[in-house]
Amino acid sequence: MRKRWISLVVTGLLVGGALAPATPALAAPTFRVPFPCGQTWSGQTRSDHSPAYAVDFNRTDDSGDPVVASAPGTVDRVTDLGGTSYGKYVRINHGGGYSTYYAHLSGFNVSVGQTVGYGKVIGWVGSTGGSTGPHLHYEQRLNGADIQVRFNGTLALYWGTKSYTSGNGCSSGSGNGTVDTSGTPLTVRSGPGTGYASVGTVADGTRVTIACQTSGTTVTGTYGTSSIWDRIGSGRFIADAYVYTGSDGYIPGVPRC
Ligand SMILES: [Zn+2]
C-alpha cells in the first residue's frame, strides 16, 4: 500500500509501458518463463525426458512457489492423474495450435474455460504424479506435438541446465515492499486472513519479496484499510495494509495468488 495522492501520478506513467503488443492470428505466442516477474529458475532439458523437449524447473525451496501462465490463453485442462504421469496438471490453449503444459503441481488456481494473461498464477509447484521431488515440468506444444521451448523467441538450452530469469507479467518491476508497523513485529499468517494460524513475525522495517497478492480479511494498518494480503513465501501471508509497496492497491505486474 501507499498513500493515495502518489498513486495518481505513478499509475499514469506505468500504464503505457505495461501494454503488450497484440499477438497476430496463428503466429507463435511470445512465451515467457512460467514464474513471476524477476524470479530466476534453473531449467533442465535432457534427451531421455518424456516428451523430449520438456523443461524441468527448480530453484531452492521451490515447493509451493507460484506457477504462472507463460502466455495469454484459455485454460482447457485442469486434471489430476493421481500418482502417475503428470499428476496434477494444467493445459493452456494459446490459439493457433499452440498449448503449454504445467505438471506435478501441488494445487490448482484456475478452472477449465478460464481466460488467463501473462503472470496469472495457475497453480503451485509440487511433486504430484510420477515425480520424485518438487519441480515444474513444462512443455510447449504445436498441434499436440511437443516443440523446442522458446522464451521471448529465444530457444532454450538443448541439452543441459541453464538459468532463466522471468520477464513474465513485469511492468513496474515491483514485487517488493517494506513492512511498516511503527514498531511492533507484524504477524505472518498461513493464509490471507487474520483467522489463519500465525506462522511467525516479520520485524518493522523488513524488506519483503511479494510473490503474489490476493484478497482476504480486511485490515486497518499504517496505510489505511485494505483486504489485500501479500504472499511472502510458501504458506506465508501478511496484511498489505502494513506494507509500503509503492502501489495503492494491487502492485502492477505482481500476479494474483
Ligand atoms: Zn519433466
GROMACS .gro file of N, CA and C in nm, residues 49-198:
model
  450
   49HIS      N    1   1.407  -3.732  -2.158
   49HIS     CA    2   1.288  -3.677  -2.095
   49HIS      C    3   1.166  -3.718  -2.178
   50SER      N    4   1.050  -3.724  -2.114
   50SER     CA    5   0.927  -3.756  -2.187
   50SER      C    6   0.822  -3.650  -2.162
   51PRO      N    7   0.785  -3.574  -2.267
   51PRO     CA    8   0.844  -3.576  -2.401
   51PRO      C    9   0.981  -3.508  -2.403
   52ALA      N   10   1.055  -3.528  -2.510
   52ALA     CA   11   1.197  -3.492  -2.514
   52ALA      C   12   1.223  -3.344  -2.491
   53TYR      N   13   1.133  -3.256  -2.540
   53TYR     CA   14   1.164  -3.113  -2.535
   53TYR      C   15   1.110  -3.043  -2.410
   54ALA      N   16   1.054  -3.119  -2.318
   54ALA     CA   17   1.004  -3.060  -2.193
   54ALA      C   18   1.120  -3.001  -2.112
   55VAL      N   19   1.087  -2.904  -2.029
   55VAL     CA   20   1.185  -2.843  -1.939
   55VAL      C   21   1.141  -2.868  -1.795
   56ASP      N   22   1.235  -2.914  -1.711
   56ASP     CA   23   1.208  -2.928  -1.568
   56ASP      C   24   1.271  -2.810  -1.495
   57PHE      N   25   1.189  -2.738  -1.419
   57PHE     CA   26   1.236  -2.618  -1.350
   57PHE      C   27   1.248  -2.642  -1.200
   58ASN      N   28   1.356  -2.589  -1.144
   58ASN     CA   29   1.378  -2.593  -0.999
   58ASN      C   30   1.442  -2.463  -0.952
   59ARG      N   31   1.423  -2.434  -0.824
   59ARG     CA   32   1.507  -2.339  -0.753
   59ARG      C   33   1.504  -2.381  -0.606
   60THR      N   34   1.587  -2.317  -0.524
   60THR     CA   35   1.595  -2.355  -0.383
   60THR      C   36   1.460  -2.340  -0.315
   61ASP      N   37   1.422  -2.440  -0.238
   61ASP     CA   38   1.300  -2.434  -0.158
   61ASP      C   39   1.178  -2.397  -0.243
   62ASP      N   40   1.163  -2.466  -0.355
   62ASP     CA   41   1.062  -2.424  -0.453
   62ASP      C   42   0.923  -2.484  -0.430
   63SER      N   43   0.910  -2.577  -0.339
   63SER     CA   44   0.779  -2.638  -0.318
   63SER      C   45   0.678  -2.533  -0.273
   64GLY      N   46   0.567  -2.524  -0.346
   64GLY     CA   47   0.463  -2.427  -0.312
   64GLY      C   48   0.478  -2.293  -0.380
   65ASP      N   49   0.585  -2.275  -0.457
   65ASP     CA   50   0.602  -2.147  -0.528
   65ASP      C   51   0.498  -2.134  -0.640
   66PRO      N   52   0.452  -2.012  -0.668
   66PRO     CA   53   0.351  -1.994  -0.772
   66PRO      C   54   0.405  -2.023  -0.913
   67VAL      N   55   0.320  -2.085  -0.993
   67VAL     CA   56   0.347  -2.108  -1.135
   67VAL      C   57   0.250  -2.020  -1.212
   68VAL      N   58   0.301  -1.950  -1.316
   68VAL     CA   59   0.215  -1.856  -1.387
   68VAL      C   60   0.202  -1.894  -1.535
   69ALA      N   61   0.095  -1.846  -1.597
   69ALA     CA   62   0.073  -1.870  -1.739
   69ALA      C   63   0.188  -1.809  -1.819
   70SER      N   64   0.243  -1.884  -1.915
   70SER     CA   65   0.358  -1.831  -1.989
   70SER      C   66   0.316  -1.747  -2.108
   71ALA      N   67   0.187  -1.746  -2.139
   71ALA     CA   68   0.133  -1.656  -2.242
   71ALA      C   69  -0.018  -1.649  -2.221
   72PRO      N   70  -0.082  -1.547  -2.277
   72PRO     CA   71  -0.228  -1.540  -2.265
   72PRO      C   72  -0.294  -1.659  -2.334
   73GLY      N   73  -0.410  -1.700  -2.283
   73GLY     CA   74  -0.483  -1.809  -2.344
   73GLY      C   75  -0.603  -1.848  -2.262
   74THR      N   76  -0.655  -1.967  -2.294
   74THR     CA   77  -0.771  -2.020  -2.223
   74THR      C   78  -0.734  -2.155  -2.163
   75VAL      N   79  -0.759  -2.172  -2.035
   75VAL     CA   80  -0.731  -2.299  -1.968
   75VAL      C   81  -0.827  -2.404  -2.025
   76ASP      N   82  -0.772  -2.512  -2.081
   76ASP     CA   83  -0.863  -2.614  -2.135
   76ASP      C   84  -0.846  -2.750  -2.068
   77ARG      N   85  -0.755  -2.759  -1.972
   77ARG     CA   86  -0.748  -2.883  -1.897
   77ARG      C   87  -0.694  -2.854  -1.755
   78VAL      N   88  -0.766  -2.902  -1.656
   78VAL     CA   89  -0.722  -2.896  -1.515
   78VAL      C   90  -0.749  -3.036  -1.462
   79THR      N   91  -0.645  -3.118  -1.459
   79THR     CA   92  -0.663  -3.262  -1.440
   79THR      C   93  -0.571  -3.316  -1.333
   80ASP      N   94  -0.622  -3.410  -1.255
   80ASP     CA   95  -0.541  -3.480  -1.156
   80ASP      C   96  -0.530  -3.627  -1.196
   81LEU      N   97  -0.412  -3.669  -1.237
   81LEU     CA   98  -0.390  -3.807  -1.279
   81LEU      C   99  -0.345  -3.895  -1.162
   82GLY      N  100  -0.357  -3.840  -1.041
   82GLY     CA  101  -0.321  -3.918  -0.922
   82GLY      C  102  -0.170  -3.938  -0.914
   83GLY      N  103  -0.127  -4.059  -0.880
   83GLY     CA  104   0.013  -4.085  -0.854
   83GLY      C  105   0.095  -4.120  -0.977
   84THR      N  106   0.040  -4.095  -1.096
   84THR     CA  107   0.112  -4.130  -1.217
   84THR      C  108   0.130  -4.009  -1.308
   85SER      N  109   0.227  -4.023  -1.399
   85SER     CA  110   0.245  -3.927  -1.508
   85SER      C  111   0.255  -3.783  -1.457
   86TYR      N  112   0.174  -3.694  -1.514
   86TYR     CA  113   0.179  -3.552  -1.479
   86TYR      C  114   0.126  -3.522  -1.338
   87GLY      N  115   0.055  -3.614  -1.277
   87GLY     CA  116  -0.011  -3.580  -1.150
   87GLY      C  117  -0.112  -3.470  -1.174
   88LYS      N  118  -0.105  -3.365  -1.094
   88LYS     CA  119  -0.194  -3.250  -1.115
   88LYS      C  120  -0.134  -3.159  -1.222
   89TYR      N  121  -0.209  -3.140  -1.332
   89TYR     CA  122  -0.153  -3.055  -1.437
   89TYR      C  123  -0.259  -2.965  -1.499
   90VAL      N  124  -0.207  -2.855  -1.557
   90VAL     CA  125  -0.290  -2.756  -1.626
   90VAL      C  126  -0.241  -2.747  -1.770
   91ARG      N  127  -0.336  -2.737  -1.863
   91ARG     CA  128  -0.301  -2.708  -2.001
   91ARG      C  129  -0.369  -2.577  -2.041
   92ILE      N  130  -0.293  -2.492  -2.111
   92ILE     CA  131  -0.349  -2.366  -2.161
   92ILE      C  132  -0.343  -2.368  -2.313
   93ASN      N  133  -0.456  -2.334  -2.374
   93ASN     CA  134  -0.466  -2.323  -2.520
   93ASN      C  135  -0.441  -2.177  -2.559
   94HIS      N  136  -0.336  -2.154  -2.639
   94HIS     CA  137  -0.297  -2.018  -2.676
   94HIS      C  138  -0.346  -1.978  -2.815
   95GLY      N  139  -0.420  -2.067  -2.879
   95GLY     CA  140  -0.466  -2.040  -3.016
   95GLY      C  141  -0.359  -2.075  -3.118
   96GLY      N  142  -0.398  -2.086  -3.243
   96GLY     CA  143  -0.304  -2.116  -3.350
   96GLY      C  144  -0.242  -2.253  -3.338
   97GLY      N  145  -0.300  -2.341  -3.257
   97GLY     CA  146  -0.247  -2.476  -3.239
   97GLY      C  147  -0.147  -2.487  -3.124
   98TYR      N  148  -0.114  -2.375  -3.060
   98TYR     CA  149  -0.014  -2.375  -2.953
   98TYR      C  150  -0.078  -2.400  -2.817
   99SER      N  151  -0.011  -2.482  -2.736
   99SER     CA  152  -0.055  -2.504  -2.599
   99SER      C  153   0.067  -2.521  -2.509
  100THR      N  154   0.044  -2.502  -2.379
  100THR     CA  155   0.150  -2.524  -2.280
  100THR      C  156   0.097  -2.613  -2.169
  101TYR      N  157   0.189  -2.691  -2.110
  101TYR     CA  158   0.156  -2.785  -2.003
  101TYR      C  159   0.238  -2.752  -1.880
  102TYR      N  160   0.175  -2.767  -1.764
  102TYR     CA  161   0.238  -2.737  -1.635
  102TYR      C  162   0.204  -2.855  -1.543
  103ALA      N  163   0.304  -2.935  -1.510
  103ALA     CA  164   0.274  -3.063  -1.444
  103ALA      C  165   0.341  -3.079  -1.308
  104HIS      N  166   0.291  -3.177  -1.233
  104HIS     CA  167   0.334  -3.211  -1.096
  104HIS      C  168   0.296  -3.102  -0.995
  105LEU      N  169   0.194  -3.023  -1.026
  105LEU     CA  170   0.154  -2.913  -0.938
  105LEU      C  171   0.105  -2.967  -0.803
  106SER      N  172   0.121  -2.886  -0.700
  106SER     CA  173   0.065  -2.924  -0.569
  106SER      C  174  -0.082  -2.884  -0.558
  107GLY      N  175  -0.123  -2.786  -0.638
  107GLY     CA  176  -0.263  -2.742  -0.635
  107GLY      C  177  -0.293  -2.653  -0.754
  108PHE      N  178  -0.422  -2.631  -0.775
  108PHE     CA  179  -0.469  -2.554  -0.889
  108PHE      C  180  -0.522  -2.417  -0.845
  109ASN      N  181  -0.506  -2.319  -0.931
  109ASN     CA  182  -0.562  -2.187  -0.904
  109ASN      C  183  -0.649  -2.138  -1.019
  110VAL      N  184  -0.679  -2.226  -1.115
  110VAL     CA  185  -0.764  -2.190  -1.228
  110VAL      C  186  -0.861  -2.305  -1.255
  111SER      N  187  -0.961  -2.277  -1.339
  111SER     CA  188  -1.055  -2.381  -1.378
  111SER      C  189  -1.069  -2.380  -1.530
  112VAL      N  190  -1.122  -2.490  -1.584
  112VAL     CA  191  -1.137  -2.505  -1.729
  112VAL      C  192  -1.228  -2.394  -1.783
  113GLY      N  193  -1.185  -2.333  -1.893
  113GLY     CA  194  -1.262  -2.227  -1.955
  113GLY      C  195  -1.218  -2.088  -1.914
  114GLN      N  196  -1.131  -2.082  -1.813
  114GLN     CA  197  -1.087  -1.951  -1.763
  114GLN      C  198  -0.986  -1.887  -1.859
  115THR      N  199  -1.003  -1.759  -1.883
  115THR     CA  200  -0.907  -1.683  -1.964
  115THR      C  201  -0.796  -1.633  -1.874
  116VAL      N  202  -0.672  -1.652  -1.917
  116VAL     CA  203  -0.557  -1.610  -1.837
  116VAL      C  204  -0.465  -1.521  -1.919
  117GLY      N  205  -0.394  -1.435  -1.851
  117GLY     CA  206  -0.296  -1.348  -1.916
  117GLY      C  207  -0.158  -1.376  -1.861
  118TYR      N  208  -0.059  -1.303  -1.912
  118TYR     CA  209   0.076  -1.316  -1.858
  118TYR      C  210   0.075  -1.297  -1.707
  119GLY      N  211   0.150  -1.381  -1.638
  119GLY     CA  212   0.168  -1.361  -1.494
  119GLY      C  213   0.057  -1.414  -1.407
  120LYS      N  214  -0.049  -1.467  -1.467
  120LYS     CA  215  -0.159  -1.520  -1.386
  120LYS      C  216  -0.115  -1.649  -1.316
  121VAL      N  217  -0.130  -1.654  -1.185
  121VAL     CA  218  -0.095  -1.777  -1.111
  121VAL      C  219  -0.197  -1.884  -1.145
  122ILE      N  220  -0.148  -1.998  -1.196
  122ILE     CA  221  -0.238  -2.108  -1.234
  122ILE      C  222  -0.231  -2.223  -1.134
  123GLY      N  223  -0.127  -2.226  -1.052
  123GLY     CA  224  -0.112  -2.333  -0.954
  123GLY      C  225   0.020  -2.316  -0.881
  124TRP      N  226   0.061  -2.422  -0.808
  124TRP     CA  227   0.182  -2.412  -0.727
  124TRP      C  228   0.272  -2.533  -0.751
  125VAL      N  229   0.400  -2.510  -0.744
  125VAL     CA  230   0.498  -2.617  -0.765
  125VAL      C  231   0.476  -2.728  -0.662
  126GLY      N  232   0.479  -2.852  -0.712
  126GLY     CA  233   0.462  -2.967  -0.624
  126GLY      C  234   0.540  -3.086  -0.676
  127SER      N  235   0.498  -3.202  -0.631
  127SER     CA  236   0.568  -3.326  -0.668
  127SER      C  237   0.466  -3.438  -0.690
  128THR      N  238   0.352  -3.400  -0.750
  128THR     CA  239   0.246  -3.499  -0.771
  128THR      C  240   0.276  -3.583  -0.895
  129GLY      N  241   0.204  -3.694  -0.908
  129GLY     CA  242   0.223  -3.784  -1.022
  129GLY      C  243   0.354  -3.859  -1.011
  130GLY      N  244   0.414  -3.889  -1.126
  130GLY     CA  245   0.538  -3.966  -1.128
  130GLY      C  246   0.659  -3.878  -1.108
  131SER      N  247   0.661  -3.805  -0.998
  131SER     CA  248   0.769  -3.712  -0.968
  131SER      C  249   0.839  -3.756  -0.841
  132THR      N  250   0.972  -3.738  -0.836
  132THR     CA  251   1.045  -3.781  -0.717
  132THR      C  252   1.085  -3.664  -0.629
  133GLY      N  253   1.054  -3.542  -0.669
  133GLY     CA  254   1.083  -3.425  -0.587
  133GLY      C  255   1.017  -3.305  -0.648
  134PRO      N  256   0.996  -3.197  -0.570
  134PRO     CA  257   0.926  -3.081  -0.624
  134PRO      C  258   0.997  -3.021  -0.745
  135HIS      N  259   0.923  -2.998  -0.851
  135HIS     CA  260   0.972  -2.925  -0.968
  135HIS      C  261   0.854  -2.895  -1.057
  136LEU      N  262   0.872  -2.804  -1.151
  136LEU     CA  263   0.771  -2.781  -1.253
  136LEU      C  264   0.816  -2.847  -1.382
  137HIS      N  265   0.732  -2.936  -1.435
  137HIS     CA  266   0.753  -2.994  -1.568
  137HIS      C  267   0.671  -2.909  -1.665
  138TYR      N  268   0.741  -2.851  -1.763
  138TYR     CA  269   0.679  -2.752  -1.853
  138TYR      C  270   0.699  -2.793  -1.999
  139GLU      N  271   0.594  -2.781  -2.077
  139GLU     CA  272   0.601  -2.815  -2.221
  139GLU      C  273   0.535  -2.707  -2.305
  140GLN      N  274   0.589  -2.689  -2.425
  140GLN     CA  275   0.519  -2.614  -2.530
  140GLN      C  276   0.487  -2.713  -2.641
  141ARG      N  277   0.365  -2.706  -2.691
  141ARG     CA  278   0.323  -2.797  -2.798
  141ARG      C  279   0.260  -2.720  -2.914
  142LEU      N  280   0.275  -2.775  -3.034
  142LEU     CA  281   0.208  -2.722  -3.152
  142LEU      C  282   0.130  -2.836  -3.217
  143ASN      N  283   0.000  -2.816  -3.226
  143ASN     CA  284  -0.090  -2.919  -3.279
  143ASN      C  285  -0.069  -3.054  -3.209
  144GLY      N  286  -0.042  -3.046  -3.080
  144GLY     CA  287  -0.032  -3.167  -2.997
  144GLY      C  288   0.107  -3.225  -2.987
  145ALA      N  289   0.199  -3.184  -3.075
  145ALA     CA  290   0.335  -3.239  -3.072
  145ALA      C  291   0.427  -3.147  -2.993
  146ASP      N  292   0.512  -3.205  -2.907
  146ASP     CA  293   0.597  -3.116  -2.828
  146ASP      C  294   0.703  -3.053  -2.916
  147ILE      N  295   0.730  -2.926  -2.888
  147ILE     CA  296   0.826  -2.848  -2.967
  147ILE      C  297   0.933  -2.795  -2.874
  148GLN      N  298   1.045  -2.754  -2.932
  148GLN     CA  299   1.151  -2.698  -2.850
  148GLN      C  300   1.104  -2.566  -2.790
  149VAL      N  301   1.129  -2.553  -2.661
  149VAL     CA  302   1.077  -2.439  -2.584
  149VAL      C  303   1.152  -2.311  -2.621
  150ARG      N  304   1.075  -2.204  -2.636
  150ARG     CA  305   1.133  -2.070  -2.656
  150ARG      C  306   1.073  -1.974  -2.556
  151PHE      N  307   1.158  -1.886  -2.503
  151PHE     CA  308   1.110  -1.777  -2.419
  151PHE      C  309   1.149  -1.645  -2.486
  152ASN      N  310   1.049  -1.559  -2.506
  152ASN     CA  311   1.070  -1.434  -2.581
  152ASN      C  312   1.137  -1.461  -2.714
  153GLY      N  313   1.103  -1.575  -2.776
  153GLY     CA  314   1.156  -1.610  -2.906
  153GLY      C  315   1.293  -1.675  -2.903
  154THR      N  316   1.356  -1.685  -2.786
  154THR     CA  317   1.490  -1.742  -2.775
  154THR      C  318   1.481  -1.889  -2.734
  155LEU      N  319   1.548  -1.973  -2.810
  155LEU     CA  320   1.546  -2.117  -2.786
  155LEU      C  321   1.608  -2.151  -2.650
  156ALA      N  322   1.542  -2.240  -2.577
  156ALA     CA  323   1.600  -2.291  -2.452
  156ALA      C  324   1.725  -2.372  -2.483
  157LEU      N  325   1.805  -2.402  -2.380
  157LEU     CA  326   1.926  -2.481  -2.400
  157LEU      C  327   1.892  -2.628  -2.418
  158TYR      N  328   1.930  -2.684  -2.534
  158TYR     CA  329   1.917  -2.828  -2.560
  158TYR      C  330   2.056  -2.881  -2.593
  159TRP      N  331   2.119  -2.971  -2.512
  159TRP     CA  332   2.062  -3.020  -2.388
  159TRP      C  333   2.144  -2.968  -2.273
  160GLY      N  334   2.083  -2.956  -2.156
  160GLY     CA  335   2.161  -2.912  -2.042
  160GLY      C  336   2.078  -2.832  -1.944
  161THR      N  337   2.147  -2.768  -1.851
  161THR     CA  338   2.082  -2.691  -1.745
  161THR      C  339   2.128  -2.546  -1.754
  162LYS      N  340   2.031  -2.456  -1.746
  162LYS     CA  341   2.060  -2.315  -1.764
  162LYS      C  342   1.967  -2.234  -1.673
  163SER      N  343   2.012  -2.115  -1.631
  163SER     CA  344   1.927  -2.026  -1.552
  163SER      C  345   1.842  -1.939  -1.643
  164TYR      N  346   1.715  -1.929  -1.607
  164TYR     CA  347   1.619  -1.846  -1.682
  164TYR      C  348   1.558  -1.746  -1.585
  165THR      N  349   1.565  -1.618  -1.620
  165THR     CA  350   1.503  -1.515  -1.536
  165THR      C  351   1.374  -1.470  -1.601
  166SER      N  352   1.268  -1.467  -1.521
  166SER     CA  353   1.135  -1.438  -1.575
  166SER      C  354   1.116  -1.289  -1.602
  167GLY      N  355   1.062  -1.262  -1.721
  167GLY     CA  356   1.014  -1.129  -1.754
  167GLY      C  357   0.863  -1.134  -1.769
  168ASN      N  358   0.802  -1.232  -1.702
  168ASN     CA  359   0.660  -1.260  -1.721
  168ASN      C  360   0.574  -1.174  -1.629
  169GLY      N  361   0.490  -1.091  -1.689
  169GLY     CA  362   0.399  -1.008  -1.610
  169GLY      C  363   0.467  -0.887  -1.550
  170CYS      N  364   0.588  -0.857  -1.594
  170CYS     CA  365   0.659  -0.741  -1.539
  170CYS      C  366   0.595  -0.613  -1.592
  171SER      N  367   0.581  -0.515  -1.510
  171SER     CA  368   0.550  -0.381  -1.562
  171SER      C  369   0.631  -0.281  -1.481
  172SER      N  370   0.596  -0.263  -1.357
  172SER     CA  371   0.675  -0.171  -1.275
  172SER      C  372   0.804  -0.238  -1.229
  173GLY      N  373   0.809  -0.370  -1.238
  173GLY     CA  374   0.923  -0.442  -1.185
  173GLY      C  375   0.916  -0.453  -1.033
  174SER      N  376   0.808  -0.405  -0.973
  174SER     CA  377   0.796  -0.403  -0.829
  174SER      C  378   0.728  -0.528  -0.778
  175GLY      N  379   0.799  -0.606  -0.704
  175GLY     CA  380   0.740  -0.718  -0.634
  175GLY      C  381   0.791  -0.717  -0.492
  176ASN      N  382   0.822  -0.594  -0.446
  176ASN     CA  383   0.882  -0.581  -0.314
  176ASN      C  384   0.806  -0.482  -0.229
  177GLY      N  385   0.826  -0.490  -0.102
  177GLY     CA  386   0.765  -0.394  -0.011
  177GLY      C  387   0.845  -0.388   0.118
  178THR      N  388   0.813  -0.289   0.199
  178THR     CA  389   0.878  -0.273   0.329
  178THR      C  390   0.771  -0.269   0.437
  179VAL      N  391   0.787  -0.358   0.534
  179VAL     CA  392   0.692  -0.364   0.645
  179VAL      C  393   0.702  -0.237   0.728
  180ASP      N  394   0.587  -0.175   0.756
  180ASP     CA  395   0.584  -0.051   0.833
  180ASP      C  396   0.471  -0.060   0.936
  181THR      N  397   0.510  -0.094   1.058
  181THR     CA  398   0.411  -0.109   1.165
  181THR      C  399   0.430  -0.005   1.273
  182SER      N  400   0.527   0.085   1.254
  182SER     CA  401   0.563   0.183   1.357
  182SER      C  402   0.613   0.114   1.484
  183GLY      N  403   0.679   0.002   1.467
  183GLY     CA  404   0.748  -0.055   1.581
  183GLY      C  405   0.728  -0.203   1.607
  184THR      N  406   0.603  -0.245   1.618
  184THR     CA  407   0.578  -0.384   1.659
  184THR      C  408   0.600  -0.480   1.542
  185PRO      N  409   0.639  -0.605   1.569
  185PRO     CA  410   0.652  -0.703   1.461
  185PRO      C  411   0.515  -0.732   1.399
  186LEU      N  412   0.516  -0.765   1.273
  186LEU     CA  413   0.392  -0.796   1.201
  186LEU      C  414   0.374  -0.948   1.196
  187THR      N  415   0.254  -0.992   1.229
  187THR     CA  416   0.225  -1.136   1.231
  187THR      C  417   0.216  -1.192   1.089
  188VAL      N  418   0.282  -1.303   1.068
  188VAL     CA  419   0.273  -1.375   0.940
  188VAL      C  420   0.170  -1.487   0.958
  189ARG      N  421   0.078  -1.498   0.862
  189ARG     CA  422  -0.029  -1.598   0.870
  189ARG      C  423  -0.010  -1.706   0.762
  190SER      N  424  -0.071  -1.820   0.787
  190SER     CA  425  -0.058  -1.931   0.690
  190SER      C  426  -0.147  -1.912   0.568
  191GLY      N  427  -0.240  -1.818   0.576
  191GLY     CA  428  -0.329  -1.786   0.464
  191GLY      C  429  -0.364  -1.640   0.468
  192PRO      N  430  -0.445  -1.592   0.370
  192PRO     CA  431  -0.473  -1.448   0.357
  192PRO      C  432  -0.582  -1.399   0.451
  193GLY      N  433  -0.558  -1.404   0.581
  193GLY     CA  434  -0.658  -1.353   0.673
  193GLY      C  435  -0.615  -1.369   0.817
  194THR      N  436  -0.679  -1.292   0.904
  194THR     CA  437  -0.644  -1.295   1.046
  194THR      C  438  -0.692  -1.423   1.113
  195GLY      N  439  -0.781  -1.499   1.044
  195GLY     CA  440  -0.829  -1.625   1.101
  195GLY      C  441  -0.733  -1.741   1.078
  196TYR      N  442  -0.633  -1.720   0.994
  196TYR     CA  443  -0.535  -1.826   0.968
  196TYR      C  444  -0.432  -1.829   1.081
  197ALA      N  445  -0.367  -1.944   1.095
  197ALA     CA  446  -0.269  -1.963   1.201
  197ALA      C  447  -0.152  -1.866   1.186
  198SER      N  448  -0.101  -1.820   1.298
  198SER     CA  449   0.023  -1.742   1.300
  198SER      C  450   0.139  -1.837   1.274
   0.00000   0.00000   0.00000
